[in-house]
Coordinates of C-alpha atoms in Angstrom, one line a residue:
X1 CA 33.3 -4.0 2.3
X2 CA 34.7 -1.3 -0.2
X3 CA 31.9 0.7 -2.0
X4 CA 32.5 -0.9 -5.7
X5 CA 32.3 -4.3 -3.7
X6 CA 28.9 -3.1 -2.0
X7 CA 27.6 -1.7 -5.5
X8 CA 28.1 -5.3 -7.0
X9 CA 26.8 -7.1 -4.4
X10 CA 23.7 -4.8 -4.5
X11 CA 23.2 -5.1 -8.1
X12 CA 23.4 -9.0 -7.6
X13 CA 20.6 -9.1 -4.8
X14 CA 18.5 -6.8 -7.1
X15 CA 19.1 -9.0 -9.9
X16 CA 18.1 -12.2 -8.1
X17 CA 15.2 -10.8 -6.4
X18 CA 13.8 -9.4 -10.0
X19 CA 14.2 -12.8 -11.2
X20 CA 12.2 -14.3 -8.6
X21 CA 9.5 -11.6 -9.2
X22 CA 9.4 -12.4 -13.0
X23 CA 9.3 -16.1 -12.8
X24 CA 7.0 -16.2 -9.9
X25 CA 9.3 -18.0 -7.3
X26 CA 9.1 -15.1 -4.9
X27 CA 8.0 -15.6 -1.6
X28 CA 5.6 -12.8 0.0
X29 CA 4.8 -12.3 3.6
X30 CA 1.8 -10.0 4.4
X31 CA 2.1 -8.6 7.9
X32 CA -1.2 -8.1 9.3
X33 CA -4.4 -9.9 8.1
X34 CA -7.0 -7.2 8.3
X35 CA -9.2 -5.3 5.7
X36 CA -6.2 -4.5 3.9
X37 CA -3.7 -7.4 4.5
X38 CA -6.2 -10.1 3.6
X39 CA -7.2 -9.0 0.1
X40 CA -3.7 -7.9 -0.9
X41 CA -2.6 -11.6 0.1
X42 CA -5.2 -13.2 -1.9
X43 CA -4.5 -11.0 -4.8
X44 CA -0.8 -11.9 -4.8
X45 CA -1.6 -15.8 -4.4
X46 CA -4.1 -15.3 -7.4
X47 CA -1.2 -14.2 -9.6
X48 CA 0.8 -17.2 -8.9
X49 CA 2.8 -16.2 -5.9
X50 CA 3.3 -18.0 -2.7
X51 CA 2.3 -15.7 0.1
X52 CA 2.1 -16.3 3.8
X53 CA 0.0 -13.9 6.0
X54 CA 1.1 -13.4 9.7
X55 CA -1.1 -11.8 12.1
X56 CA -0.6 -11.8 15.9
X57 CA -4.3 -12.4 16.3
X58 CA -4.4 -16.0 16.3
X59 CA -8.1 -16.0 15.3
X60 CA -7.4 -14.6 12.1
X61 CA -4.6 -16.8 11.3
X62 CA -6.6 -19.8 12.2
X63 CA -9.5 -18.7 10.4
X64 CA -7.7 -18.2 7.2
X65 CA -5.8 -21.3 7.7
X66 CA -8.9 -23.3 8.0
X67 CA -10.5 -21.5 4.9
X68 CA -12.7 -19.2 6.7
X69 CA -13.3 -15.4 6.4
X70 CA -14.1 -12.9 9.0
X71 CA -14.5 -10.2 6.8
X72 CA -17.9 -9.2 5.1
X73 CA -16.8 -8.5 1.8
X74 CA -14.2 -11.3 1.4
X75 CA -16.3 -14.6 1.0
X76 CA -14.0 -17.6 1.8
X77 CA -14.8 -19.0 -1.5
X78 CA -12.5 -16.3 -2.7
X79 CA -9.5 -17.9 -1.2
X80 CA -10.2 -21.7 -0.3
X81 CA -8.6 -23.0 -3.5
X82 CA -5.0 -20.8 -2.9
X83 CA -4.8 -22.8 0.4
X84 CA -3.7 -25.8 -1.1
X85 CA -0.3 -24.3 -2.3
X86 CA -0.2 -20.7 -2.5
X87 CA -1.7 -19.0 0.9
X88 CA -1.1 -19.9 4.1
X89 CA -1.4 -18.1 7.6
X90 CA 0.5 -18.1 10.8
X91 CA 0.4 -15.9 14.2
X92 CA 4.4 -16.7 14.4
X93 CA 7.0 -15.0 12.7
X94 CA 9.0 -18.3 13.9
X95 CA 6.8 -20.2 11.6
X96 CA 7.7 -18.2 8.4
X97 CA 9.2 -19.9 5.5
X98 CA 12.2 -18.4 3.6
X99 CA 10.9 -15.2 2.4
X100 CA 11.7 -12.7 -0.2
X101 CA 9.2 -9.8 0.1
X102 CA 7.6 -8.4 3.2
X103 CA 4.4 -6.4 3.1
X104 CA 3.4 -4.6 6.3
X105 CA -0.3 -3.5 6.5
X106 CA -0.5 -3.1 10.4
X107 CA -3.0 -0.6 11.8
X108 CA -1.8 3.0 12.6
X109 CA -4.2 4.4 15.1
X110 CA -4.2 7.9 17.2
X111 CA -3.3 8.0 21.0
X112 CA -5.8 9.3 23.5
X113 CA -4.0 12.8 23.0
X114 CA -5.0 12.2 19.3
X115 CA -1.3 11.8 18.4
X116 CA 0.1 9.2 15.9
X117 CA 0.4 5.8 17.4
X118 CA 3.1 4.0 15.5
X119 CA 3.4 1.1 17.9
X120 CA 2.1 -1.6 15.6
X121 CA 4.5 -0.5 12.8
X122 CA 7.6 -0.4 15.3
X123 CA 6.8 -3.9 16.5
X124 CA 6.2 -5.3 13.0
X125 CA 9.6 -3.9 11.8
X126 CA 11.3 -4.9 14.7
X127 CA 10.0 -8.3 14.3
X128 CA 11.1 -8.1 10.5
X129 CA 14.8 -6.8 11.4
X130 CA 15.3 -10.0 13.4
X131 CA 15.1 -12.2 10.3
X132 CA 15.7 -9.6 7.6
X133 CA 18.4 -11.0 4.9
X134 CA 20.4 -9.8 1.9
X135 CA 18.1 -9.2 -1.1
X136 CA 14.9 -8.8 0.6
X137 CA 12.4 -6.1 -0.3
X138 CA 10.2 -4.3 2.6
X139 CA 7.1 -2.6 1.4
X140 CA 5.0 -0.4 4.0
X141 CA 1.4 0.0 3.3
X142 CA 0.0 1.1 6.6
X143 CA -1.3 4.9 6.6
X144 CA 1.3 7.3 8.2
X145 CA 2.8 10.9 8.2
X146 CA 5.2 12.0 5.6
X147 CA 8.9 10.9 6.9
X148 CA 7.9 7.5 8.7
X149 CA 9.5 5.2 6.6
X150 CA 12.8 7.0 6.6
X151 CA 13.0 8.4 9.6
X152 CA 11.1 5.9 12.2
X153 CA 11.1 2.4 10.1
X154 CA 14.6 2.4 8.4
X155 CA 16.5 2.8 11.8
X156 CA 14.9 -0.2 13.0
X157 CA 15.4 -2.2 10.1
X158 CA 19.2 -1.3 9.6
X159 CA 19.5 -2.8 13.3
X160 CA 19.7 -5.9 11.6
X161 CA 23.2 -4.9 10.3
X162 CA 22.1 -4.4 6.7
X163 CA 22.1 -1.5 4.6
X164 CA 19.1 0.0 2.5
X165 CA 19.7 -0.3 -1.3
X166 CA 23.0 -2.4 -0.7
X167 CA 21.6 -4.9 1.2
X168 CA 17.8 -4.8 1.4
X169 CA 15.3 -2.6 -0.5
X170 CA 12.5 -0.5 1.1
X171 CA 9.2 1.0 -0.3
X172 CA 6.5 2.7 0.7
X173 CA 3.0 2.1 -1.2
X174 CA -0.4 3.5 0.5
X175 CA -3.1 1.3 0.9
X176 CA -6.2 2.4 -0.8
X177 CA -8.5 -0.5 0.0
X178 CA -12.5 0.6 0.0
X179 CA -14.5 -2.1 2.0
X180 CA -17.3 -3.4 0.3
X181 CA -16.5 -1.5 -3.0
X182 CA -17.2 -4.1 -5.7
X183 CA -16.0 -1.6 -8.7
X184 CA -12.6 -1.1 -7.2
X185 CA -10.5 -3.9 -5.8
X186 CA -6.9 -4.5 -5.0
X187 CA -6.3 -5.3 -8.9
X188 CA -7.8 -2.3 -10.6
X189 CA -7.1 0.5 -8.0
X190 CA -4.0 2.4 -9.2
X191 CA -1.1 1.8 -7.0
X192 CA 1.3 4.7 -5.8
X193 CA 4.7 3.5 -5.0
X194 CA 7.6 5.4 -3.5
X195 CA 11.2 4.1 -2.8
X196 CA 14.0 4.8 -0.4
X197 CA 16.3 4.9 -3.5
X198 CA 15.9 4.0 -7.2
X199 CA 16.7 0.2 -6.6
X200 CA 13.8 -0.2 -4.0
X201 CA 11.5 1.6 -6.2
X202 CA 12.3 -0.3 -9.4
X203 CA 12.1 -3.8 -7.5
X204 CA 8.7 -2.6 -5.6
X205 CA 7.3 -1.5 -8.9
X206 CA 8.3 -4.5 -10.6
X207 CA 6.5 -6.8 -7.8
X208 CA 3.2 -4.6 -7.4
X209 CA 3.0 -4.7 -11.3
X210 CA 2.6 -8.6 -11.3
X211 CA -0.9 -8.1 -9.7
X212 CA -1.8 -4.5 -9.9
X213 CA -3.2 -3.1 -13.2
X214 CA -1.6 0.2 -12.8
X215 CA 1.3 1.4 -10.9
X216 CA 1.9 5.1 -10.2
X217 CA 5.7 5.6 -9.5
X218 CA 6.6 8.8 -7.2
X219 CA 9.9 10.3 -6.5
X220 CA 10.2 9.1 -3.0
X221 CA 8.3 7.3 0.1
X222 CA 7.8 10.8 1.5
X223 CA 5.8 11.8 -1.5
X224 CA 3.9 8.3 -1.5
X225 CA 3.1 9.0 2.4
X226 CA 1.9 12.4 1.8
X227 CA -0.6 11.2 -1.3
X228 CA -2.4 9.0 1.2
X229 CA -2.7 11.4 3.6
X230 CA -3.9 14.2 1.1
X231 CA -6.5 11.7 -0.4
X232 CA -8.3 11.5 3.1
X233 CA -7.8 14.9 4.2
X234 CA -9.3 16.1 1.2
X235 CA -12.3 13.8 2.0
X236 CA -12.5 15.2 5.6
X237 CA -12.3 18.9 4.3
X238 CA -15.0 18.2 2.0
X239 CA -17.5 16.4 4.2
X240 CA -16.9 19.3 6.7
X241 CA -17.8 21.8 3.9
X242 CA -21.1 20.0 3.3
X243 CA -21.9 19.3 6.7
X244 CA -21.7 23.2 7.5
X245 CA -23.7 23.7 4.7
X246 CA -26.4 21.1 5.9
X247 CA -26.4 22.9 9.2
X248 CA -26.7 26.3 7.6
X249 CA -29.4 25.2 5.4
X250 CA -31.4 24.0 8.4
X251 CA -31.3 27.6 9.6
X252 CA -32.5 29.1 6.5
X253 CA -35.2 26.6 6.1
X254 CA -33.8 24.9 3.4
X255 CA -33.5 21.1 2.3
X256 CA -29.7 20.5 2.0
X257 CA -30.7 17.1 -0.2
X258 CA -32.8 19.0 -2.8
X259 CA -29.8 21.3 -2.8
X260 CA -27.1 18.8 -3.4
X261 CA -29.1 17.1 -5.9
X262 CA -29.5 20.1 -7.8
X263 CA -25.7 21.0 -7.6
X264 CA -24.5 17.6 -8.6
X265 CA -26.2 17.9 -11.9
X266 CA -23.3 20.2 -13.2
X267 CA -21.3 17.8 -15.1
X268 CA -18.1 19.6 -14.3
X269 CA -16.3 21.4 -11.3
X270 CA -17.7 19.8 -8.7
X271 CA -17.9 16.2 -6.8
X272 CA -20.6 14.9 -4.8
X273 CA -20.0 14.8 -0.9
X274 CA -23.1 14.3 1.6
X275 CA -23.3 15.4 5.3
X276 CA -24.1 12.9 7.7
X277 CA -23.8 12.6 11.8
X278 CA -20.0 12.7 11.6
X279 CA -17.0 10.7 10.2
X280 CA -15.8 7.3 10.7
X281 CA -13.7 4.5 9.6
X282 CA -10.2 3.6 9.7
X283 CA -9.1 6.5 7.5
X284 CA -11.2 9.7 7.6
X285 CA -11.3 10.4 11.6
X286 CA -7.7 9.7 11.8
X287 CA -5.5 10.6 9.0
X288 CA -6.2 14.4 9.3
X289 CA -4.4 14.3 12.7
X290 CA -1.4 12.7 11.3
X291 CA -0.6 15.5 9.2
X292 CA -1.7 18.0 11.9
X293 CA 0.9 16.6 14.0
X294 CA 3.7 16.3 11.3
X295 CA 2.7 20.0 10.5
X296 CA 3.4 21.1 14.2
X297 CA 6.4 19.2 14.1
X298 CA 7.7 21.7 11.7
X299 CA 6.0 25.0 13.2
X300 CA 3.3 24.9 10.6
X301 CA -0.1 25.7 11.4
X302 CA -2.9 23.8 9.3
X303 CA -5.8 25.9 10.1
X304 CA -8.1 24.9 7.5
X305 CA -7.6 21.0 8.0
X306 CA -7.7 21.6 12.0
X307 CA -11.1 23.6 11.5
X308 CA -12.8 20.8 9.1
X309 CA -11.8 18.2 11.8
X310 CA -13.3 20.5 14.4
X311 CA -16.6 20.4 12.3
X312 CA -16.9 16.9 11.7
X313 CA -16.3 15.8 15.4
X314 CA -19.2 18.4 16.4
X315 CA -21.8 16.6 14.2
X316 CA -22.8 14.0 16.8
X317 CA -23.3 16.6 19.4
X318 CA -25.6 18.5 16.6
X319 CA -27.6 15.5 15.8
X320 CA -28.4 14.8 19.7
X321 CA -29.2 18.8 20.0
X322 CA -31.5 18.5 16.9
X323 CA -33.0 15.1 18.4
X324 CA -33.7 16.9 21.7
X325 CA -35.7 19.4 19.8
X326 CA -37.8 17.2 18.0
X327 CA -38.9 15.5 21.1
X328 CA -39.5 18.9 22.8
X329 CA -41.7 19.6 20.3
X330 CA -43.7 16.3 20.8
X331 CA -43.9 17.0 24.6
X332 CA -41.4 14.4 25.4
X333 CA -37.8 14.8 27.6
X334 CA -34.6 13.2 26.4
X335 CA -33.7 11.8 29.7
X336 CA -37.5 10.1 29.5
X337 CA -37.5 9.0 26.0
X338 CA -36.6 5.7 24.2
X339 CA -34.3 6.1 21.6
X340 CA -33.6 3.6 18.7
X341 CA -30.0 4.3 16.9
X342 CA -30.6 3.0 13.2
X343 CA -27.0 1.8 12.0
X344 CA -23.8 1.6 14.0
X345 CA -21.5 0.9 10.8
X346 CA -19.1 3.5 10.0
X347 CA -20.5 3.7 6.2
X348 CA -23.3 2.1 4.1
X349 CA -23.7 -1.9 4.4
X350 CA -20.3 -2.1 6.4
X351 CA -19.8 -5.0 8.9
X352 CA -17.4 -2.6 11.2
X353 CA -18.3 0.2 13.6
X354 CA -14.6 1.5 14.4
X355 CA -14.8 5.3 15.0
X356 CA -18.4 5.4 13.9
X357 CA -20.1 8.1 14.7
X358 CA -23.1 6.6 15.9
X359 CA -21.2 5.4 18.8
X360 CA -20.5 9.0 19.7
X361 CA -24.1 9.5 19.6
X362 CA -25.2 6.6 21.8
X363 CA -22.8 8.2 24.1
X364 CA -24.2 11.3 24.3
X365 CA -27.9 9.9 24.5
X366 CA -27.0 7.9 27.5
X367 CA -25.0 10.7 29.3
X368 CA -28.4 12.6 28.9
X369 CA -30.0 9.7 30.8
X370 CA -32.3 8.6 27.6
X371 CA -32.9 4.8 27.0
X372 CA -30.9 4.1 23.8
X373 CA -31.1 0.6 21.7
X374 CA -29.5 0.3 18.4
X375 CA -30.2 -1.7 15.1
X376 CA -28.0 -3.0 12.6
X377 CA -28.2 -5.9 10.3
X378 CA -24.6 -6.6 9.9
X379 CA -23.5 -6.0 13.4
X380 CA -25.1 -7.9 16.0
X381 CA -23.0 -6.7 18.8
X382 CA -20.6 -3.7 19.6
X383 CA -18.3 -3.1 22.8
X384 CA -19.2 0.2 23.8
X385 CA -17.7 1.9 26.7
X386 CA -16.2 -1.6 27.5
X387 CA -19.8 -3.1 27.7
X388 CA -21.6 -5.3 25.0
X389 CA -24.4 -3.9 23.4
X390 CA -26.7 -6.1 21.3
X391 CA -28.7 -5.1 18.3
X392 CA -32.4 -5.5 18.8
X393 CA -34.9 -7.1 16.4
X394 CA -36.4 -4.4 14.0
X395 CA -39.8 -5.8 13.7
X396 CA -43.0 -3.4 13.8
X397 CA -43.9 -4.1 17.3
X398 CA -40.5 -3.1 18.5
X399 CA -40.0 -0.1 16.4
X400 CA -43.4 1.2 17.9
X401 CA -42.1 1.0 21.3
X402 CA -39.5 3.9 20.7
X403 CA -40.0 7.5 21.3
X404 CA -37.5 8.7 18.3
X405 CA -35.5 6.9 15.8
X406 CA -32.5 8.2 14.4
X407 CA -30.9 7.0 11.5
X408 CA -27.1 7.3 11.8
X409 CA -26.1 5.1 8.8
X410 CA -27.9 3.5 5.6
X411 CA -28.5 -0.3 5.8
X412 CA -29.5 -2.0 2.5
X413 CA -31.1 -4.7 4.6
X414 CA -33.6 -2.1 6.6
X415 CA -37.3 -1.6 5.1
X416 CA -37.5 2.3 6.0
X417 CA -41.1 2.4 4.9
X418 CA -41.8 -0.1 7.9
X419 CA -39.5 2.0 10.2
X420 CA -41.4 5.3 9.1
X421 CA -44.7 3.9 9.3
X422 CA -44.1 2.3 13.0
X423 CA -42.2 4.9 14.3
X424 CA -42.9 8.0 15.8
X425 CA -40.6 10.6 15.3
X426 CA -37.6 9.6 12.5
X427 CA -34.6 11.9 12.5
X428 CA -32.7 10.7 9.3
X429 CA -29.2 12.0 9.1
X430 CA -28.5 10.2 5.9
X431 CA -31.3 10.6 3.5
X432 CA -32.1 6.8 3.6
X433 CA -35.7 7.4 3.6
X434 CA -35.8 9.4 0.2
X435 CA -37.8 6.4 -1.2
X436 CA -40.4 6.5 1.3
X437 CA -43.6 7.8 0.2
X438 CA -46.2 7.4 3.2
X439 CA -46.0 9.2 6.6
X440 CA -43.2 11.7 5.5
X441 CA -44.4 14.0 8.2
X442 CA -43.1 12.1 10.6
X443 CA -39.2 12.0 8.8
X444 CA -37.1 15.2 9.7
X445 CA -33.8 15.3 7.4
X446 CA -30.7 16.8 8.7

């Protein structure tokens, strides 16, 4: 087709899709209904768009379709009324209606060698390519390294025979979901958007602005990809700094928590970060590795970022070492001790243990032949080393049976005064016991 005819056709596709966006007749398909995809689908439906979620996990698709939630911070009541005519879910791409917009929110984990695993993204785009039609927009939200959208995903989508910016549109807009955060949601968290061209950017901005308050346009998908990687690498580096400060303060006989409370009283030039037993969750343990991998591919050495990751990965070993010292001081060998790990979620009041440092600590304690149990009010069972572990009941009688308790995550449902009263040794890596007044001699802080 001559270039002029293609430009006219592209303009027509763009105008048709913009019209559908503005009159809310555009149909959106959210690929992946996890902690990113489900709230994103709900927000679009609330804004008046028809949304279908597709997830190859049949359990998730059936739960949404039946008006039930599998995410702790997404109550079923928040989307049940939308199921009448705005929101639906399926486990098969074959069951999709006519779609105008695809938003991809699938996981991007690491391989065993700590390299990016884009297999979920590749499969999602391969599926989309088989049904891609002229005039559709594809937005990628999964966290990944700079260049992924253009170099990895665009070639897959163009196997459809369609050309970006001429037949279809492609953008990258990184997810910024913080599970459990009541203050910042999909709607009021600023949305960064970068396109594979000016037409793609314009359409993506037009769509996201229909249900998100603030849109931040950037010059390319590469920039948008780097924004997300920077955000989480920034957190990783600062957490590593405060973890190293905690270890140094201990050697100097200083209380890191007192130091931080005083330091954060400064109203400028400092942001609060706190030490802990390591980093966990969907982003911080993974994203810096994506950036390191891309840097190595262009022969750049990320010394600072790599060192931060090394410090954070060392923290579970450090915690076990400190716990061993506390037990030795009490005349107990770690190998003959009963240990309670308190909190296996990756952050305060979360209901997920993905990459949680507590799991690594449990592994190391078991390797030292300790008898290990855990309690978490929101996670009754975890799969650990391919074996199920079940949370105990946190009763005074049960607490008294343990030689030591290590607090690896803060849980609002736990009475820490009762834990300290009934426990023998309490090693608190999160300062969760800061409000406990009695028996403080039993508590050792990180």
